[in-house]
Short mmCIF file of C-alpha atoms in Angstrom, two decimals:
data_model
loop_
_atom_site.label_atom_id
_atom_site.label_comp_id
_atom_site.label_asym_id
_atom_site.label_seq_id
_atom_site.Cartn_x
_atom_site.Cartn_y
_atom_site.Cartn_z
CA MET I 4 0.14 -0.25 0.20
CA ARG I 5 1.30 3.64 -0.79
CA THR I 6 0.30 6.74 1.51
CA PHE I 7 2.40 9.88 1.22
CA ILE I 8 4.04 11.46 4.36
CA LEU I 9 6.29 14.32 5.02
CA ALA I 10 9.90 13.14 5.47
CA THR I 11 13.24 14.26 6.06
CA VAL I 12 15.00 15.77 2.64
CA LEU I 13 16.67 12.88 1.18
CA THR I 14 19.34 12.42 -1.19
CA SER I 15 17.66 11.16 -5.19
CA PHE I 16 19.69 7.90 -5.20
CA ALA I 17 20.53 4.78 -3.16
CA TRP I 18 22.55 4.71 -0.58
CA SER I 19 24.11 2.47 2.63
CA GLN I 20 26.33 3.07 4.86
CA GLN I 21 28.77 0.82 7.15
CA ALA I 22 28.50 0.56 11.04
CA PRO I 23 28.04 2.74 13.49
CA PHE I 24 24.63 3.60 11.47
CA PRO I 25 22.41 6.78 12.16
CA THR I 26 19.09 5.65 14.21
CA ALA I 27 16.08 7.26 14.65
CA GLY I 28 12.73 6.45 15.90
CA GLN I 29 11.71 5.22 20.00
CA ILE I 30 10.20 2.09 20.99
CA GLU I 31 7.04 2.57 23.01
CA ARG I 32 6.17 0.55 25.81
CA LEU I 33 3.15 -0.76 26.52
CA ASP I 34 3.15 -3.92 28.76
CA PRO I 35 5.90 -5.63 30.45
CA ALA I 36 5.87 -8.42 28.18
CA LEU I 37 8.07 -6.48 25.49
CA ASP I 38 11.00 -6.19 27.51
CA ALA I 39 11.44 -10.22 26.69
CA LEU I 40 10.47 -9.20 23.27
CA ILE I 41 13.17 -6.15 22.75
CA PRO I 42 16.33 -5.12 24.44
CA ALA I 43 15.86 -1.74 26.65
CA ASP I 44 19.21 -0.37 24.61
CA ALA I 45 18.18 -1.46 21.34
CA LYS I 46 17.74 1.08 18.61
CA ILE I 47 15.97 1.78 14.86
CA GLU I 48 19.00 1.91 13.04
CA VAL I 49 18.94 3.03 9.24
CA ILE I 50 21.19 1.13 6.98
CA ALA I 51 20.27 2.74 3.15
CA SER I 52 17.60 5.20 1.73
CA GLY I 53 16.71 7.07 -1.22
CA PHE I 54 13.81 4.70 -2.48
CA THR I 55 10.64 5.71 -3.51
CA TRP I 56 8.44 2.79 -1.65
CA SER I 57 10.14 0.36 -0.31
CA GLU I 58 8.62 -2.83 0.52
CA GLY I 59 8.05 -6.47 0.37
CA PRO I 60 11.61 -7.36 2.81
CA VAL I 61 12.29 -11.14 2.98
CA TRP I 62 16.10 -12.56 4.08
CA ASP I 63 17.49 -14.82 1.22
CA LYS I 64 19.64 -17.68 4.20
CA THR I 65 21.63 -19.27 1.64
CA ASN I 66 23.19 -16.27 0.93
CA SER I 67 23.27 -13.67 3.99
CA ARG I 68 21.16 -10.83 2.22
CA LEU I 69 17.69 -8.92 2.11
CA LEU I 70 16.13 -9.03 -0.74
CA PHE I 71 13.57 -6.05 -1.08
CA SER I 72 11.26 -4.09 -3.36
CA ASP I 73 11.56 -0.81 -5.19
CA VAL I 74 7.46 -0.66 -6.21
CA PRO I 75 6.91 2.55 -8.17
CA ASN I 76 10.86 2.07 -9.57
CA ASN I 77 10.09 -1.76 -10.53
CA VAL I 78 13.15 -3.09 -8.96
CA VAL I 79 13.93 -5.48 -6.59
CA HIS I 80 17.25 -4.46 -4.28
CA GLN I 81 20.20 -6.83 -2.17
CA TRP I 82 21.39 -5.30 0.50
CA THR I 83 24.31 -7.36 2.95
CA GLU I 84 26.56 -5.47 5.26
CA LYS I 85 29.31 -5.98 4.23
CA ASP I 86 28.93 -4.90 0.28
CA GLY I 87 25.50 -2.29 1.01
CA ILE I 88 22.50 -2.44 -1.54
CA GLY I 89 22.79 -3.41 -5.39
CA VAL I 90 19.91 -3.65 -8.07
CA PHE I 91 19.09 -7.88 -7.97
CA LEU I 92 16.39 -7.70 -10.27
CA LYS I 93 15.19 -5.21 -12.62
CA PRO I 94 12.15 -5.02 -13.84
CA SER I 95 10.30 -7.12 -10.71
CA GLY I 96 6.84 -6.23 -11.42
CA TYR I 97 5.74 -4.94 -14.64
CA THR I 98 7.37 -6.19 -17.56
CA GLY I 99 4.88 -4.01 -20.48
CA PRO I 100 6.66 -2.05 -22.96
CA THR I 101 4.39 1.31 -22.36
CA ALA I 102 4.16 2.59 -19.33
CA TYR I 103 1.70 1.18 -16.55
CA SER I 104 0.69 3.02 -13.32
CA LYS I 105 3.17 4.49 -10.52
CA GLU I 106 3.02 0.83 -8.73
CA SER I 107 3.97 -1.60 -10.91
CA GLY I 108 6.70 -2.88 -10.22
CA SER I 109 6.93 -5.69 -7.78
CA ASN I 110 5.81 -5.97 -3.94
CA GLY I 111 5.72 -9.15 -1.53
CA LEU I 112 8.65 -11.40 -1.92
CA ALA I 113 8.48 -15.01 0.26
CA PHE I 114 10.77 -17.81 -0.49
CA ASP I 115 9.08 -21.14 -1.14
CA ASN I 116 9.74 -24.47 -0.10
CA GLU I 117 12.18 -25.20 -2.52
CA GLY I 118 13.96 -21.81 -2.34
CA ARG I 119 13.15 -20.57 -4.99
CA LEU I 120 11.79 -16.14 -5.02
CA LEU I 121 8.10 -16.05 -5.12
CA SER I 122 7.74 -11.93 -6.65
CA CYS I 123 3.87 -10.16 -6.13
CA GLU I 124 3.71 -8.28 -9.07
CA HIS I 125 1.26 -5.31 -9.56
CA GLY I 126 1.72 -4.40 -13.29
CA ASP I 127 1.78 -7.91 -14.85
CA ARG I 128 -0.95 -9.05 -12.20
CA ARG I 129 0.35 -12.58 -12.01
CA VAL I 130 2.63 -13.80 -8.52
CA SER I 131 5.14 -15.78 -10.29
CA VAL I 132 8.45 -18.10 -9.36
CA LEU I 133 12.13 -17.08 -10.06
CA THR I 134 13.78 -20.19 -11.49
CA MET I 135 17.05 -22.14 -10.42
CA ASN I 136 18.46 -23.64 -13.22
CA GLY I 137 18.05 -20.36 -15.75
CA GLY I 138 15.14 -19.05 -17.50
CA GLY I 139 14.03 -16.08 -15.83
CA LYS I 140 10.60 -16.43 -13.53
CA VAL I 141 7.36 -18.38 -14.33
CA THR I 142 4.04 -17.85 -13.66
CA ALA I 143 2.01 -19.20 -9.62
CA ALA I 144 -0.70 -18.17 -10.77
CA ASP I 145 -2.59 -14.61 -12.32
CA ARG I 146 -5.83 -15.42 -12.82
CA PHE I 147 -9.03 -17.14 -10.69
CA ASP I 148 -12.09 -18.43 -12.86
CA GLY I 149 -10.23 -17.19 -15.81
CA LYS I 150 -10.19 -12.97 -14.83
CA ARG I 151 -6.45 -11.50 -14.00
CA PHE I 152 -6.22 -10.74 -10.68
CA ASN I 153 -6.12 -6.90 -9.60
CA SER I 154 -2.59 -6.79 -8.09
CA PRO I 155 -1.12 -9.78 -6.44
CA ASN I 156 0.13 -7.83 -2.53
CA ASP I 157 1.72 -9.86 -0.19
CA VAL I 158 2.47 -13.35 0.27
CA CYS I 159 3.15 -16.18 2.13
CA VAL I 160 3.99 -19.31 2.08
CA HIS I 161 3.01 -22.82 3.96
CA PRO I 162 5.14 -26.02 5.96
CA LYS I 163 2.46 -27.94 2.59
CA GLY I 164 3.64 -26.25 0.03
CA TRP I 165 0.18 -23.65 -0.09
CA ILE I 166 1.06 -20.37 -1.19
CA TYR I 167 -1.31 -17.73 0.62
CA PHE I 168 -1.82 -14.06 -1.06
CA THR I 169 -3.72 -10.73 -0.91
CA ASP I 170 -5.02 -9.31 -4.21
CA PRO I 171 -5.91 -5.72 -3.42
CA PRO I 172 -6.00 -2.56 -5.80
CA TYR I 173 -2.69 -1.02 -5.52
CA GLY I 174 -1.35 -1.95 -8.53
CA LEU I 175 -3.87 -0.65 -10.63
CA PRO I 176 -3.80 2.65 -13.29
CA ASN I 177 -6.83 3.42 -11.13
CA GLY I 178 -6.95 1.79 -8.13
CA ALA I 179 -10.51 -0.10 -7.17
CA ASP I 180 -12.26 2.16 -10.43
CA ASP I 181 -10.07 0.37 -12.76
CA PRO I 182 -11.76 -0.19 -16.37
CA LEU I 183 -9.03 -3.13 -15.87
CA ARG I 184 -10.19 -4.30 -13.46
CA GLU I 185 -11.22 -8.18 -13.55
CA ILE I 186 -12.19 -9.58 -10.39
CA ASP I 187 -15.09 -8.31 -8.55
CA GLN I 188 -13.66 -9.06 -4.65
CA PHE I 189 -10.33 -7.93 -3.43
CA GLY I 190 -9.93 -11.08 -2.57
CA VAL I 191 -7.38 -13.91 -0.31
CA TYR I 192 -6.72 -16.87 -2.75
CA ARG I 193 -3.97 -19.91 -1.87
CA ILE I 194 -2.57 -21.67 -4.88
CA ASP I 195 -2.44 -25.44 -4.17
CA PRO I 196 1.09 -27.13 -4.62
CA ASP I 197 -0.70 -28.73 -7.90
CA GLY I 198 -0.88 -24.68 -9.61
CA LYS I 199 -4.70 -25.13 -8.68
CA VAL I 200 -5.63 -21.65 -6.96
CA HIS I 201 -8.91 -21.07 -4.52
CA SER I 202 -10.52 -18.59 -3.19
CA VAL I 203 -10.39 -18.72 0.09
CA ILE I 204 -11.46 -15.10 1.63
CA GLY I 205 -13.57 -12.90 -0.20
CA ASP I 206 -15.38 -10.69 2.75
CA LEU I 207 -12.79 -7.67 3.11
CA LYS I 208 -12.41 -4.12 1.60
CA ARG I 209 -8.04 -4.21 1.35
CA PRO I 210 -6.77 -7.57 2.23
CA ASN I 211 -2.96 -6.42 1.98
CA GLY I 212 -0.07 -8.41 4.28
CA VAL I 213 -0.57 -12.39 4.74
CA THR I 214 1.39 -13.93 7.17
CA LEU I 215 1.13 -17.71 9.38
CA SER I 216 1.20 -18.36 12.85
CA PRO I 217 4.57 -20.67 14.32
CA ASP I 218 2.52 -23.38 14.09
CA SER I 219 1.58 -23.46 10.54
CA LYS I 220 -2.80 -23.63 12.18
CA THR I 221 -2.97 -19.34 11.83
CA LEU I 222 -3.54 -16.97 8.65
CA TYR I 223 -3.74 -13.91 9.62
CA VAL I 224 -4.46 -10.60 7.35
CA ALA I 225 -4.15 -6.96 7.54
CA GLN I 226 -6.41 -5.29 6.30
CA SER I 227 -5.88 -1.79 5.14
CA GLN I 228 -8.95 0.33 5.09
CA GLY I 229 -9.56 3.67 6.56
CA GLY I 230 -12.57 2.77 9.49
CA GLU I 231 -11.17 -0.88 9.73
CA ALA I 232 -7.82 -1.05 10.47
CA TRP I 233 -7.77 -4.51 10.93
CA LEU I 234 -5.46 -8.13 11.44
CA MET I 235 -7.69 -10.32 11.19
CA SER I 236 -7.03 -14.26 12.57
CA TYR I 237 -8.15 -17.78 10.19
CA PRO I 238 -8.06 -21.29 11.07
CA LEU I 239 -6.29 -22.98 8.90
CA ASP I 240 -7.42 -27.16 8.68
CA ASP I 241 -4.91 -30.10 7.46
CA GLN I 242 -6.71 -29.40 3.76
CA GLY I 243 -5.24 -25.65 4.03
CA ASN I 244 -8.70 -24.32 3.85
CA VAL I 245 -9.57 -21.19 5.60
CA GLY I 246 -12.03 -21.07 8.59
CA LYS I 247 -14.42 -17.94 9.84
CA GLY I 248 -12.66 -14.89 10.78
CA GLU I 249 -12.44 -12.94 13.86
CA ILE I 250 -10.91 -9.65 14.35
CA LEU I 251 -7.41 -10.24 16.81
CA TYR I 252 -6.19 -6.55 16.96
CA ASP I 253 -8.15 -3.42 15.88
CA ALA I 254 -5.70 -0.49 14.77
CA THR I 255 -8.29 2.29 14.10
CA PRO I 256 -8.04 4.05 17.01
CA LEU I 257 -3.91 4.43 16.27
CA SER I 258 -5.16 5.26 12.47
CA GLN I 259 -6.59 7.82 13.94
CA LYS I 260 -3.62 9.38 15.35
CA ASP I 261 -1.08 8.56 13.73
CA LYS I 262 0.16 7.32 9.85
CA GLY I 263 -0.33 4.51 8.57
CA MET I 264 -2.46 0.90 8.17
CA PRO I 265 -1.73 -2.48 9.16
CA ASP I 266 0.10 -3.92 6.50
CA GLY I 267 3.10 -6.20 6.54
CA LEU I 268 3.38 -8.38 8.77
CA LYS I 269 5.76 -11.57 10.53
CA THR I 270 5.08 -13.59 12.90
CA ASP I 271 7.82 -14.48 15.85
CA GLN I 272 8.53 -18.48 17.61
CA GLN I 273 6.13 -17.63 20.43
CA GLY I 274 3.16 -16.22 18.05
CA ASN I 275 3.81 -12.89 18.50
CA ILE I 276 3.18 -10.92 15.24
CA TRP I 277 4.54 -7.58 14.58
CA CYS I 278 3.13 -5.77 12.10
CA THR I 279 3.29 -2.69 10.84
CA GLY I 280 0.22 -0.04 11.28
CA PRO I 281 -0.26 2.98 12.74
CA GLY I 282 3.32 4.90 13.63
CA GLY I 283 5.44 2.01 12.84
CA VAL I 284 4.92 -1.66 14.06
CA LEU I 285 2.84 -3.08 16.49
CA ILE I 286 3.89 -6.26 18.01
CA VAL I 287 0.73 -8.02 19.50
CA THR I 288 0.38 -11.20 21.22
CA PRO I 289 -1.17 -14.56 19.59
CA GLU I 290 -4.48 -13.01 22.39
CA GLY I 291 -4.69 -9.44 20.53
CA LYS I 292 -3.62 -7.83 23.12
CA LEU I 293 -0.56 -4.75 21.71
CA LEU I 294 2.55 -5.55 23.49
CA GLY I 295 4.25 -1.70 22.15
CA ARG I 296 5.12 -0.89 18.61
CA ILE I 297 7.95 0.26 17.19
CA LEU I 298 7.69 3.99 15.91
CA THR I 299 10.04 4.64 13.11
CA GLY I 300 9.34 8.27 12.23
CA HIS I 301 7.83 7.61 8.69
CA LEU I 302 5.66 5.66 7.16
CA THR I 303 6.37 1.67 7.53
CA ALA I 304 5.22 -1.03 5.28
CA ASN I 305 6.63 -4.08 5.45
CA CYS I 306 9.03 -6.19 7.68
CA ALA I 307 10.98 -9.20 7.79
CA TRP I 308 13.44 -11.21 9.93
CA GLY I 309 16.48 -11.78 9.57
CA ASP I 310 20.46 -12.23 9.74
CA ASP I 311 20.35 -15.59 12.68
CA GLY I 312 15.97 -14.68 12.97
CA SER I 313 16.48 -12.09 15.70
CA THR I 314 17.33 -9.27 13.58
CA LEU I 315 13.92 -7.45 11.89
CA TYR I 316 14.14 -5.61 8.62
CA MET I 317 11.83 -2.52 8.30
CA THR I 318 10.71 -1.01 4.99
CA ALA I 319 10.23 2.13 6.05
CA ASP I 320 8.58 4.84 3.24
CA HIS I 321 11.96 5.88 1.42
CA TYR I 322 14.48 4.17 4.18
CA ILE I 323 15.81 0.36 4.90
CA MET I 324 15.76 0.09 8.76
CA ARG I 325 16.45 -2.54 11.12
CA ILE I 326 16.22 -3.19 15.47
CA ARG I 327 18.45 -6.12 17.30
CA THR I 328 14.86 -7.69 18.99
CA SER I 329 15.91 -10.41 21.89
CA ALA I 330 12.77 -12.74 19.94
CA LYS I 331 13.54 -15.12 17.04
CA GLY I 332 11.42 -15.31 13.95
CA ALA I 333 9.16 -18.47 13.31
CA GLY I 334 10.99 -20.25 10.86
CA PHE I 335 14.25 -20.03 11.58
#
């Protein structure tokens, strides 16, 4: 999702620097339980800047690097502690010969169970798979019931190989009212290992970020809708079917005070949800209690665990930020 906020003056090109990195923001501690997740001396580091709208971070364990999208610029960047920023893939989400929309590139990224990179592509309106043995990308899914998706936004992968992704209108040239739109709903879908696509959630106004609980029995979906800024929770059965959802945390009051909506999210090994939203990143328990927030000072779109699993990387508008935690991400 792309929204705008006044920020400090930035250079017009991507940059990174070696440690020590500049710091920004602060930690808002609302419950003593947060102290076990974020150390008292934790700092929010700014490791790179100069992007138009950074999104979709994912940690590449094999190569010890962070990959992330700059959606308007149609590029995936890579970042390492040693070498800083470089271009990983361009174009990243739109391959047409003419201009398409202001948000045409890739958005959410994830690795599947075979270690292949999945991309939610706004412009090409599909979920793609980057092959490992050459030959570029192949399409995992671009249609449901013969109709093209709106603009796949975020993605997560179940241990059994099911791929869940959201499909709001943010990448369409004219958003929800675009004449290119073919599907009535803004849905959440599941791609099976055999390629079959299922609609699993169809009643959300703006589904955005998506992730799984550590035991993969719960699907979390962030809704970025004014007046209904929700973190949703859905049970999953053994066949990957999605049960009745409930509002785990209502961020609407926060969204009326601070900039941002629930967006990208990840879970830690204890089941806490680290969800970008009003002010930065919200830390919510599996029971729906807000423990605190990482206040980045900028609109924060998404996050991902990296390094040994205890570093949270955050895409915050023009910036890439990180914070060292005492938690460990699910899957590490």
